[in-house]
PDB file of C-alpha atoms in Angstrom:
ATOM      1  CA  MET M   2     133.577  12.797 114.386  1.00 47.00           C
ATOM      2  CA  LEU M   3     131.973  16.051 112.774  1.00 44.00           C
ATOM      3  CA  LYS M   4     128.684  14.573 112.738  1.00 49.00           C
ATOM      4  CA  ASN M   5     128.814  14.093 116.422  1.00 49.00           C
ATOM      5  CA  LEU M   6     130.085  17.614 116.880  1.00 42.00           C
ATOM      6  CA  ILE M   7     127.191  18.677 114.803  1.00 41.00           C
ATOM      7  CA  PHE M   8     125.009  16.203 116.824  1.00 42.00           C
ATOM      8  CA  ILE M   9     126.135  17.795 119.767  1.00 43.00           C
ATOM      9  CA  ILE M  10     125.792  21.182 119.302  1.00 43.00           C
ATOM     10  CA  THR M  11     121.922  20.256 118.146  1.00 45.00           C
ATOM     11  CA  ILE M  12     121.509  19.608 121.508  1.00 43.00           C
ATOM     12  CA  ILE M  13     122.434  21.890 123.266  1.00 45.00           C
ATOM     13  CA  THR M  14     121.415  24.883 121.072  1.00 45.00           C
ATOM     14  CA  VAL M  15     117.608  23.365 121.315  1.00 45.00           C
ATOM     15  CA  GLY M  16     117.309  21.094 124.531  1.00 50.00           C
ATOM     16  CA  PHE M  17     114.839  18.767 124.375  1.00 58.00           C
ATOM     17  CA  GLY M  18     112.093  20.562 122.783  1.00 83.00           C
ATOM     18  CA  MET M  19     111.353  21.888 119.048  1.00 94.00           C
ATOM     19  CA  ASP M  20     113.380  23.313 116.886  1.00 97.00           C
ATOM     20  CA  TYR M  21     112.103  26.281 115.436  1.00 98.00           C
ATOM     21  CA  HIS M  22     114.184  26.457 112.629  1.00 98.00           C
ATOM     22  CA  LEU M  23     114.411  29.672 112.741  1.00 98.00           C
ATOM     23  CA  LYS M  24     116.253  32.595 110.225  1.00 98.00           C
ATOM     24  CA  PRO M  25     116.669  35.929 111.036  1.00 98.00           C
ATOM     25  CA  LYS M  26     116.218  38.591 108.212  1.00 98.00           C
ATOM     26  CA  GLN M  27     117.959  41.883 108.760  1.00 98.00           C
ATOM     27  CA  ILE M  28     115.190  44.632 107.065  1.00 98.00           C
ATOM     28  CA  SER M  29     116.970  47.711 108.439  1.00 98.00           C
ATOM     29  CA  PRO M  30     120.428  48.419 109.263  1.00 98.00           C
ATOM     30  CA  SER M  31     119.950  47.981 113.409  1.00 98.00           C
ATOM     31  CA  VAL M  32     116.574  46.034 112.522  1.00 99.00           C
ATOM     32  CA  TYR M  33     116.125  41.933 112.512  1.00 99.00           C
ATOM     33  CA  MET M  34     112.655  39.746 111.993  1.00 98.00           C
ATOM     34  CA  PHE M  35     112.228  36.586 112.911  1.00 98.00           C
ATOM     35  CA  ALA M  36     108.868  35.425 110.361  1.00 98.00           C
ATOM     36  CA  GLY M  37     106.058  33.181 111.894  1.00 98.00           C
ATOM     37  CA  HIS M  38     104.034  31.058 109.820  1.00 98.00           C
ATOM     38  CA  ASN M  39     100.464  31.956 108.448  1.00 98.00           C
ATOM     39  CA  GLU M  40      98.778  30.136 110.344  1.00 98.00           C
ATOM     40  CA  ILE M  41      96.419  29.097 113.801  1.00 97.00           C
ATOM     41  CA  VAL M  42      98.533  27.773 116.629  1.00 98.00           C
ATOM     42  CA  THR M  43      99.422  23.823 116.451  1.00 98.00           C
ATOM     43  CA  LYS M  44     101.520  21.693 118.085  1.00 97.00           C
ATOM     44  CA  GLN M  45     103.232  21.224 115.004  1.00 97.00           C
ATOM     45  CA  ASN M  46     104.600  24.598 114.671  1.00 98.00           C
ATOM     46  CA  GLY M  47     104.832  25.110 118.731  1.00 98.00           C
ATOM     47  CA  GLY M  48     102.808  28.733 118.045  1.00 98.00           C
ATOM     48  CA  ASN M  49     105.298  30.236 116.019  1.00 98.00           C
ATOM     49  CA  ILE M  50     102.811  31.977 114.561  1.00 98.00           C
ATOM     50  CA  ALA M  51     103.736  35.430 115.014  1.00 98.00           C
ATOM     51  CA  ASN M  52     107.146  38.189 114.149  1.00 98.00           C
ATOM     52  CA  THR M  53     109.036  38.840 116.407  1.00 98.00           C
ATOM     53  CA  TYR M  54     111.836  41.521 116.078  1.00 99.00           C
ATOM     54  CA  TRP M  55     115.413  42.388 117.253  1.00 99.00           C
ATOM     55  CA  ILE M  56     116.710  45.560 117.637  1.00 99.00           C
ATOM     56  CA  ASN M  57     120.877  45.922 118.221  1.00 98.00           C
ATOM     57  CA  THR M  58     121.696  49.227 119.674  1.00 98.00           C
ATOM     58  CA  GLY M  59     125.049  49.119 119.286  1.00 98.00           C
ATOM     59  CA  LYS M  60     125.049  47.709 123.357  1.00 98.00           C
ATOM     60  CA  HIS M  61     122.156  45.951 123.898  1.00 98.00           C
ATOM     61  CA  TRP M  62     120.052  44.008 121.646  1.00 98.00           C
ATOM     62  CA  VAL M  63     115.804  45.114 121.974  1.00 98.00           C
ATOM     63  CA  VAL M  64     113.323  42.323 121.607  1.00 99.00           C
ATOM     64  CA  ILE M  65     109.459  42.957 120.612  1.00 99.00           C
ATOM     65  CA  ASP M  66     107.465  40.434 120.639  1.00 98.00           C
ATOM     66  CA  SER M  67     109.296  37.446 122.516  1.00 98.00           C
ATOM     67  CA  GLY M  68     107.674  34.841 120.956  1.00 98.00           C
ATOM     68  CA  ALA M  69     105.306  31.867 121.870  1.00 98.00           C
ATOM     69  CA  THR M  70     107.665  30.149 124.108  1.00 98.00           C
ATOM     70  CA  TYR M  71     111.040  29.485 126.164  1.00 98.00           C
ATOM     71  CA  ASP M  72     112.680  27.717 123.510  1.00 98.00           C
ATOM     72  CA  TYR M  73     111.603  29.574 121.276  1.00 98.00           C
ATOM     73  CA  ALA M  74     112.890  32.590 123.335  1.00 98.00           C
ATOM     74  CA  LEU M  75     116.344  30.497 123.701  1.00 98.00           C
ATOM     75  CA  GLN M  76     116.896  29.817 119.743  1.00 98.00           C
ATOM     76  CA  ALA M  77     116.203  33.067 119.204  1.00 98.00           C
ATOM     77  CA  TYR M  78     118.919  34.609 121.249  1.00 98.00           C
ATOM     78  CA  ASN M  79     121.320  32.001 120.290  1.00 98.00           C
ATOM     79  CA  LEU M  80     121.248  33.037 116.549  1.00 98.00           C
ATOM     80  CA  MET M  81     120.802  36.841 117.376  1.00 98.00           C
ATOM     81  CA  LYS M  82     124.008  36.135 119.380  1.00 98.00           C
ATOM     82  CA  ARG M  83     126.499  34.923 116.209  1.00 98.00           C
ATOM     83  CA  ILE M  84     124.952  38.326 114.674  1.00 98.00           C
ATOM     84  CA  ALA M  85     126.337  40.528 117.810  1.00 98.00           C
ATOM     85  CA  ASN M  86     127.240  39.083 121.274  1.00 98.00           C
ATOM     86  CA  LEU M  87     125.413  41.370 123.079  1.00 98.00           C
ATOM     87  CA  PRO M  88     122.941  41.032 125.815  1.00 98.00           C
ATOM     88  CA  ILE M  89     119.477  41.987 126.051  1.00 98.00           C
ATOM     89  CA  LYS M  90     118.160  45.417 127.363  1.00 98.00           C
ATOM     90  CA  LEU M  91     114.485  44.785 127.697  1.00 98.00           C
ATOM     91  CA  VAL M  92     111.781  43.385 126.245  1.00 98.00           C
ATOM     92  CA  ILE M  93     108.407  44.753 124.692  1.00 98.00           C
ATOM     93  CA  ASP M  94     105.047  42.878 124.241  1.00 98.00           C
ATOM     94  CA  THR M  95     102.920  45.183 122.212  1.00 98.00           C
ATOM     95  CA  HIS M  96      99.633  43.498 122.900  1.00 98.00           C
ATOM     96  CA  ILE M  97      97.769  40.568 125.275  1.00 97.00           C
ATOM     97  CA  HIS M  98      97.559  37.593 122.500  1.00 98.00           C
ATOM     98  CA  ASP M  99     100.435  34.801 123.886  1.00 98.00           C
ATOM     99  CA  ASP M 100     101.442  33.873 120.492  1.00 98.00           C
ATOM    100  CA  HIS M 101     103.558  37.276 121.017  1.00 98.00           C
ATOM    101  CA  TRP M 102     104.655  36.467 124.204  1.00 98.00           C
ATOM    102  CA  MET M 103     104.793  33.569 126.103  1.00 98.00           C
ATOM    103  CA  GLY M 104     108.453  33.391 125.788  1.00 98.00           C
ATOM    104  CA  ASN M 105     108.698  36.182 127.953  1.00 98.00           C
ATOM    105  CA  SER M 106     109.111  32.997 130.590  1.00 98.00           C
ATOM    106  CA  TYR M 107     112.954  33.103 128.940  1.00 98.00           C
ATOM    107  CA  TYR M 108     114.054  36.370 129.649  1.00 98.00           C
ATOM    108  CA  LYS M 109     112.701  36.700 133.137  1.00 98.00           C
ATOM    109  CA  ALA M 110     114.784  33.881 133.846  1.00 98.00           C
ATOM    110  CA  LYS M 111     117.682  36.076 132.341  1.00 97.00           C
ATOM    111  CA  HIS M 112     116.177  38.514 134.516  1.00 98.00           C
ATOM    112  CA  THR M 113     115.505  41.182 131.613  1.00 98.00           C
ATOM    113  CA  PRO M 114     113.315  44.066 131.931  1.00 98.00           C
ATOM    114  CA  ILE M 115     109.521  43.376 130.335  1.00 98.00           C
ATOM    115  CA  TYR M 116     107.446  45.447 128.989  1.00 98.00           C
ATOM    116  CA  ALA M 117     103.539  45.662 128.443  1.00 98.00           C
ATOM    117  CA  THR M 118     100.156  46.798 128.246  1.00 97.00           C
ATOM    118  CA  THR M 119      98.491  47.238 131.458  1.00 97.00           C
ATOM    119  CA  LEU M 120      95.323  45.187 129.728  1.00 96.00           C
ATOM    120  CA  GLN M 121      97.963  42.401 129.884  1.00 96.00           C
ATOM    121  CA  SER M 122      99.019  43.489 133.076  1.00 95.00           C
ATOM    122  CA  LYS M 123      95.592  42.628 134.584  1.00 95.00           C
ATOM    123  CA  THR M 124      94.121  39.708 132.432  1.00 95.00           C
ATOM    124  CA  PHE M 125      97.239  36.846 132.879  1.00 95.00           C
ATOM    125  CA  HIS M 126      98.688  36.620 136.490  1.00 93.00           C
ATOM    126  CA  THR M 127     102.018  34.352 137.166  1.00 91.00           C
ATOM    127  CA  GLY M 128     100.821  30.636 136.510  1.00 86.00           C
ATOM    128  CA  GLU M 129      97.323  31.124 134.647  1.00 89.00           C
ATOM    129  CA  GLN M 130      97.394  29.031 131.425  1.00 94.00           C
ATOM    130  CA  THR M 131      96.948  30.291 127.763  1.00 97.00           C
ATOM    131  CA  ARG M 132      96.178  28.967 124.859  1.00 97.00           C
ATOM    132  CA  ILE M 133      99.688  28.103 123.868  1.00 97.00           C
ATOM    133  CA  LEU M 134      99.657  26.488 127.419  1.00 97.00           C
ATOM    134  CA  ARG M 135      96.744  24.440 126.156  1.00 97.00           C
ATOM    135  CA  ILE M 136      97.448  23.539 122.346  1.00 98.00           C
ATOM    136  CA  LEU M 137     101.025  22.613 122.267  1.00 98.00           C
ATOM    137  CA  ASP M 138     103.397  18.955 123.764  1.00 97.00           C
ATOM    138  CA  LYS M 139     104.475  19.135 127.525  1.00 95.00           C
ATOM    139  CA  LYS M 140     107.680  18.469 125.615  1.00 95.00           C
ATOM    140  CA  ASP M 141     107.877  21.634 123.852  1.00 97.00           C
ATOM    141  CA  LEU M 142     106.647  23.681 126.856  1.00 97.00           C
ATOM    142  CA  GLU M 143     109.228  23.232 129.395  1.00 95.00           C
ATOM    143  CA  ASP M 144     109.989  26.442 131.519  1.00 97.00           C
ATOM    144  CA  THR M 145     107.374  28.402 129.468  1.00 98.00           C
ATOM    145  CA  LYS M 146     104.617  29.673 131.519  1.00 97.00           C
ATOM    146  CA  VAL M 147     103.571  33.455 132.287  1.00 97.00           C
ATOM    147  CA  VAL M 148     105.830  35.066 134.363  1.00 97.00           C
ATOM    148  CA  SER M 149     104.772  38.815 135.540  1.00 96.00           C
ATOM    149  CA  ILE M 150     105.625  42.438 133.705  1.00 97.00           C
ATOM    150  CA  ASP M 151     107.537  44.134 134.854  1.00 98.00           C
ATOM    151  CA  HIS M 152     107.171  47.668 133.450  1.00 98.00           C
ATOM    152  CA  ILE M 153     103.227  48.422 132.986  1.00 98.00           C
ATOM    153  CA  ILE M 154     102.747  51.125 129.577  1.00 98.00           C
ATOM    154  CA  SER M 155      99.498  52.904 130.112  1.00 96.00           C
ATOM    155  CA  GLN M 156     100.154  55.998 128.083  1.00 97.00           C
ATOM    156  CA  ASP M 157     102.741  57.222 125.649  1.00 98.00           C
ATOM    157  CA  THR M 158     106.740  56.763 126.529  1.00 98.00           C
ATOM    158  CA  THR M 159     110.023  57.393 125.294  1.00 98.00           C
ATOM    159  CA  LEU M 160     112.577  55.026 125.908  1.00 98.00           C
ATOM    160  CA  ASP M 161     116.335  56.408 125.197  1.00 98.00           C
ATOM    161  CA  ILE M 162     118.212  53.355 124.364  1.00 98.00           C
ATOM    162  CA  ASP M 163     122.041  53.854 123.579  1.00 98.00           C
ATOM    163  CA  GLY M 164     121.040  56.629 121.533  1.00 97.00           C
ATOM    164  CA  TYR M 165     118.333  55.138 120.036  1.00 98.00           C
ATOM    165  CA  LYS M 166     114.821  56.174 120.648  1.00 98.00           C
ATOM    166  CA  PHE M 167     111.915  54.243 120.967  1.00 98.00           C
ATOM    167  CA  ASP M 168     108.152  55.991 120.819  1.00 98.00           C
ATOM    168  CA  ILE M 169     105.461  53.483 122.347  1.00 98.00           C
ATOM    169  CA  VAL M 170     101.644  54.585 121.777  1.00 98.00           C
ATOM    170  CA  VAL M 171      99.367  53.315 123.385  1.00 98.00           C
ATOM    171  CA  LEU M 172      96.230  53.802 121.441  1.00 98.00           C
ATOM    172  CA  GLN M 173      92.814  55.155 123.320  1.00 92.00           C
ATOM    173  CA  GLN M 174      90.438  52.725 121.544  1.00 95.00           C
ATOM    174  CA  PRO M 175      89.915  48.978 121.163  1.00 97.00           C
ATOM    175  CA  ALA M 176      91.736  48.065 117.853  1.00 98.00           C
ATOM    176  CA  HIS M 177      93.058  44.246 117.159  1.00 98.00           C
ATOM    177  CA  THR M 178      92.447  44.035 121.052  1.00 98.00           C
ATOM    178  CA  LYS M 179      91.233  45.964 123.610  1.00 97.00           C
ATOM    179  CA  GLN M 180      94.626  47.891 124.120  1.00 98.00           C
ATOM    180  CA  ASP M 181      97.470  47.903 121.370  1.00 98.00           C
ATOM    181  CA  MET M 182     100.710  49.477 121.241  1.00 98.00           C
ATOM    182  CA  PHE M 183     102.782  50.126 118.113  1.00 98.00           C
ATOM    183  CA  ILE M 184     107.067  51.364 118.437  1.00 99.00           C
ATOM    184  CA  TYR M 185     108.021  53.969 116.205  1.00 99.00           C
ATOM    185  CA  MET M 186     111.905  54.151 115.897  1.00 98.00           C
ATOM    186  CA  PRO M 187     112.664  56.780 113.829  1.00 98.00           C
ATOM    187  CA  LYS M 188     116.534  56.886 113.791  1.00 98.00           C
ATOM    188  CA  GLU M 189     115.836  54.293 111.259  1.00 98.00           C
ATOM    189  CA  LYS M 190     111.725  55.250 110.407  1.00 98.00           C
ATOM    190  CA  VAL M 191     110.444  51.594 111.568  1.00 98.00           C
ATOM    191  CA  LEU M 192     107.278  51.518 112.709  1.00 99.00           C
ATOM    192  CA  PHE M 193     106.693  48.218 115.055  1.00 99.00           C
ATOM    193  CA  SER M 194     102.984  47.813 114.678  1.00 98.00           C
ATOM    194  CA  GLY M 195     101.685  44.649 116.366  1.00 98.00           C
ATOM    195  CA  ASP M 196      98.918  43.341 115.079  1.00 98.00           C
ATOM    196  CA  LEU M 197      97.249  46.216 113.654  1.00 98.00           C
ATOM    197  CA  LEU M 198      98.657  45.061 110.747  1.00 98.00           C
ATOM    198  CA  PHE M 199      98.686  42.026 108.731  1.00 98.00           C
ATOM    199  CA  SER M 200      99.846  39.901 105.200  1.00 97.00           C
ATOM    200  CA  GLN M 201      99.532  37.799 103.668  1.00 97.00           C
ATOM    201  CA  ARG M 202      96.871  36.146 106.029  1.00 98.00           C
ATOM    202  CA  VAL M 203      93.595  37.295 107.511  1.00 98.00           C
ATOM    203  CA  THR M 204      93.293  39.245 110.353  1.00 98.00           C
ATOM    204  CA  SER M 205      90.987  37.713 113.550  1.00 97.00           C
ATOM    205  CA  LEU M 206      89.344  40.405 115.246  1.00 96.00           C
ATOM    206  CA  ARG M 207      87.421  38.504 117.760  1.00 94.00           C
ATOM    207  CA  ASP M 208      89.125  40.484 120.661  1.00 97.00           C
ATOM    208  CA  GLY M 209      88.840  44.115 118.931  1.00 97.00           C
ATOM    209  CA  THR M 210      86.441  46.485 116.439  1.00 98.00           C
ATOM    210  CA  ILE M 211      86.348  47.129 112.974  1.00 98.00           C
ATOM    211  CA  GLU M 212      86.153  50.775 113.534  1.00 98.00           C
ATOM    212  CA  GLY M 213      88.922  51.225 115.908  1.00 98.00           C
ATOM    213  CA  SER M 214      91.212  49.221 113.755  1.00 98.00           C
ATOM    214  CA  LEU M 215      90.338  51.918 111.293  1.00 98.00           C
ATOM    215  CA  LYS M 216      91.351  54.320 113.266  1.00 98.00           C
ATOM    216  CA  SER M 217      94.702  52.939 114.042  1.00 98.00           C
ATOM    217  CA  LEU M 218      95.227  53.263 110.793  1.00 98.00           C
ATOM    218  CA  ASP M 219      94.534  56.837 110.376  1.00 98.00           C
ATOM    219  CA  ILE M 220      97.304  57.446 113.385  1.00 98.00           C
ATOM    220  CA  LEU M 221      99.949  54.570 111.631  1.00 98.00           C
ATOM    221  CA  SER M 222      99.494  57.123 108.473  1.00 98.00           C
ATOM    222  CA  LYS M 223     100.741  59.990 110.008  1.00 98.00           C
ATOM    223  CA  TYR M 224     104.081  58.464 110.678  1.00 98.00           C
ATOM    224  CA  ASP M 225     107.068  58.746 108.336  1.00 98.00           C
ATOM    225  CA  VAL M 226     107.763  54.792 107.631  1.00 98.00           C
ATOM    226  CA  LYS M 227     110.266  53.109 105.639  1.00 98.00           C
ATOM    227  CA  VAL M 228     109.855  49.905 107.368  1.00 98.00           C
ATOM    228  CA  TRP M 229     106.719  48.398 108.716  1.00 98.00           C
ATOM    229  CA  ALA M 230     107.921  45.474 110.577  1.00 98.00           C
ATOM    230  CA  ASN M 231     103.967  44.238 111.004  1.00 98.00           C
ATOM    231  CA  GLY M 232     102.975  41.664 113.885  1.00 98.00           C
ATOM    232  CA  HIS M 233     101.749  38.640 110.549  1.00 98.00           C
ATOM    233  CA  GLY M 234     103.231  38.302 107.674  1.00 98.00           C
ATOM    234  CA  LYS M 235     106.571  38.627 105.699  1.00 97.00           C
ATOM    235  CA  TYR M 236     106.307  42.085 103.504  1.00 98.00           C
ATOM    236  CA  THR M 237     107.637  45.202 105.098  1.00 98.00           C
ATOM    237  CA  ASP M 238     106.220  47.995 102.816  1.00 98.00           C
ATOM    238  CA  LEU M 239     103.183  49.454 102.442  1.00 98.00           C
ATOM    239  CA  THR M 240     101.056  45.568 101.489  1.00 98.00           C
ATOM    240  CA  ALA M 241     100.370  44.837 104.972  1.00 98.00           C
ATOM    241  CA  PHE M 242      98.949  48.661 105.306  1.00 98.00           C
ATOM    242  CA  ASN M 243      97.215  48.526 102.282  1.00 98.00           C
ATOM    243  CA  TYR M 244      95.676  45.581 102.993  1.00 98.00           C
ATOM    244  CA  MET M 245      94.257  46.370 105.959  1.00 98.00           C
ATOM    245  CA  LYS M 246      92.908  49.390 105.100  1.00 98.00           C
ATOM    246  CA  SER M 247      90.648  47.841 101.930  1.00 98.00           C
ATOM    247  CA  TYR M 248      89.617  44.968 104.005  1.00 98.00           C
ATOM    248  CA  LEU M 249      88.511  46.685 106.830  1.00 98.00           C
ATOM    249  CA  ASN M 250      86.860  49.237 104.923  1.00 98.00           C
ATOM    250  CA  ASP M 251      85.117  46.809 103.015  1.00 98.00           C
ATOM    251  CA  LEU M 252      83.941  44.457 106.118  1.00 98.00           C
ATOM    252  CA  LYS M 253      82.506  47.935 107.392  1.00 98.00           C
ATOM    253  CA  SER M 254      80.747  48.871 104.230  1.00 98.00           C
ATOM    254  CA  SER M 255      79.499  45.421 103.002  1.00 98.00           C
ATOM    255  CA  ALA M 256      77.413  45.011 106.576  1.00 98.00           C
ATOM    256  CA  LEU M 257      76.488  49.333 106.671  1.00 98.00           C
ATOM    257  CA  LYS M 258      74.876  48.334 103.119  1.00 97.00           C
ATOM    258  CA  ALA M 259      73.297  44.482 104.326  1.00 98.00           C
ATOM    259  CA  ILE M 260      71.757  46.350 107.107  1.00 98.00           C
ATOM    260  CA  GLU M 261      70.638  49.206 105.655  1.00 97.00           C
ATOM    261  CA  GLU M 262      68.825  46.087 103.291  1.00 97.00           C
ATOM    262  CA  ASP M 263      67.180  45.004 105.902  1.00 97.00           C
ATOM    263  CA  VAL M 264      69.682  41.933 105.335  1.00 98.00           C
ATOM    264  CA  GLU M 265      69.294  39.313 108.371  1.00 98.00           C
ATOM    265  CA  LEU M 266      73.252  38.478 109.748  1.00 98.00           C
ATOM    266  CA  GLU M 267      72.814  34.918 108.477  1.00 98.00           C
ATOM    267  CA  ASP M 268      72.000  35.769 104.988  1.00 98.00           C
ATOM    268  CA  PHE M 269      75.093  38.953 105.204  1.00 98.00           C
ATOM    269  CA  ILE M 270      77.469  36.002 106.190  1.00 97.00           C
ATOM    270  CA  GLU M 271      76.945  33.011 103.542  1.00 97.00           C
ATOM    271  CA  ASN M 272      76.191  35.359 100.235  1.00 97.00           C
ATOM    272  CA  THR M 273      79.036  37.772 101.125  1.00 97.00           C
ATOM    273  CA  LYS M 274      81.992  36.319  99.238  1.00 93.00           C
ATOM    274  CA  PHE M 275      85.033  38.794  99.223  1.00 96.00           C
ATOM    275  CA  GLU M 276      86.454  36.579  96.365  1.00 96.00           C
ATOM    276  CA  LYS M 277      89.426  38.767  96.085  1.00 96.00           C
ATOM    277  CA  TYR M 278      90.817  38.396  99.501  1.00 98.00           C
ATOM    278  CA  LYS M 279      90.055  34.407  99.093  1.00 96.00           C
ATOM    279  CA  ASP M 280      93.861  33.458  98.497  1.00 97.00           C
ATOM    280  CA  MET M 281      94.597  34.733 101.756  1.00 98.00           C
ATOM    281  CA  LYS M 282      95.861  32.573 104.082  1.00 98.00           C
ATOM    282  CA  LEU M 283      93.310  31.519 106.864  1.00 98.00           C
ATOM    283  CA  PHE M 284      90.471  33.077 104.634  1.00 98.00           C
ATOM    284  CA  ASN M 285      87.561  30.108 105.324  1.00 97.00           C
ATOM    285  CA  ARG M 286      88.970  30.078 108.884  1.00 97.00           C
ATOM    286  CA  LEU M 287      88.372  33.300 109.678  1.00 98.00           C
ATOM    287  CA  ASN M 288      86.337  35.616 106.921  1.00 98.00           C
ATOM    288  CA  LYS M 289      83.052  34.549 108.142  1.00 97.00           C
ATOM    289  CA  ALA M 290      83.621  35.124 111.794  1.00 97.00           C
ATOM    290  CA  ASN M 291      84.910  39.226 110.488  1.00 98.00           C
ATOM    291  CA  LEU M 292      82.077  39.449 108.950  1.00 98.00           C
ATOM    292  CA  SER M 293      79.639  38.510 111.893  1.00 98.00           C
ATOM    293  CA  GLN M 294      81.411  40.792 113.908  1.00 97.00           C
ATOM    294  CA  ALA M 295      81.254  43.806 110.796  1.00 98.00           C
ATOM    295  CA  TYR M 296      77.337  43.244 111.403  1.00 98.00           C
ATOM    296  CA  ARG M 297      77.215  43.110 114.731  1.00 97.00           C
ATOM    297  CA  GLU M 298      79.298  46.063 114.980  1.00 97.00           C
ATOM    298  CA  TYR M 299      77.476  48.319 112.983  1.00 98.00           C
ATOM    299  CA  GLU M 300      73.943  47.213 113.902  1.00 96.00           C
ATOM    300  CA  PHE M 301      73.258  50.416 115.578  1.00 91.00           C
ATOM    301  CA  PHE M 302      76.631  52.080 114.697  1.00 89.00           C
ATOM    302  CA  GLU M 303      75.944  55.918 114.075  1.00 77.00           C
ATOM    303  CA  GLU M 304      78.608  57.559 111.922  1.00 71.00           C
ATOM    304  CA  ASP M 305      78.710  60.425 114.834  1.00 56.00           C
ATOM    305  CA  ASP M 306      79.539  58.554 117.446  1.00 50.00           C
ATOM    306  CA  GLU M 307      83.051  58.881 117.724  1.00 45.00           C
ATOM    307  CA  GLU M 308      83.537  57.145 121.045  1.00 43.00           C
TER     308      GLU M 308
END
């Protein structure tokens, strides 16, 4: 009888799609994290590669990055209701990469307002295909789709929700992507960085710039942060910040040195080993692409060019 009851509850909770086996981790008095896998998007992981965050304001939940699919968001909310059975006030998407926001479809069905960048709103229109939709099995994508953005964030904004302030900062230069934003919650000194910060795995720079990413670190460093809520990786201390600063500076300095010494691009990529990062997840997959990006970005770079 008990086994049958557990089976029924499981079916009700996860439906017929993927069970994400989500486990919320409390990282500050009001903030919980669901940590994604340090992998690329695959059928097997259901797109669950990004961190998502839930903030309990006492009256509502605020969600930062909604996750990979409708089912992911549904399962996350079912778990969070066990902690506090509260309505969801709003969802904030930090940037354009779909592993962070295809869960919007669940919240849209619940009439929860969605906040996102201008770039995301202009790039992805209702019903369009995305990487997640192309890769995952159809059975794991039921009700997952691109939905409209309710509130476009084009400039720095502060939201006051039940006495909790959320300072949303929109970067004025490309960094991880062509338009990123981060959120600072001064009440508990939590900074939600989106993909400006990674830990445990190598970052991807395919849609951004190294120089802009370094400038973003300068901006982040000015905040009084107790908890770093990063886009990827489990660490919430300075680990991600320190890794990103080191890795990006090494990309820049090695590329500038190679260019100065007239090393060809192919030789630079092949012979620059970056041994101290080789144990990071996705190193073999992403590091050479990042080296290529560094060389091309700095080939005609002048330090005095601020823009």
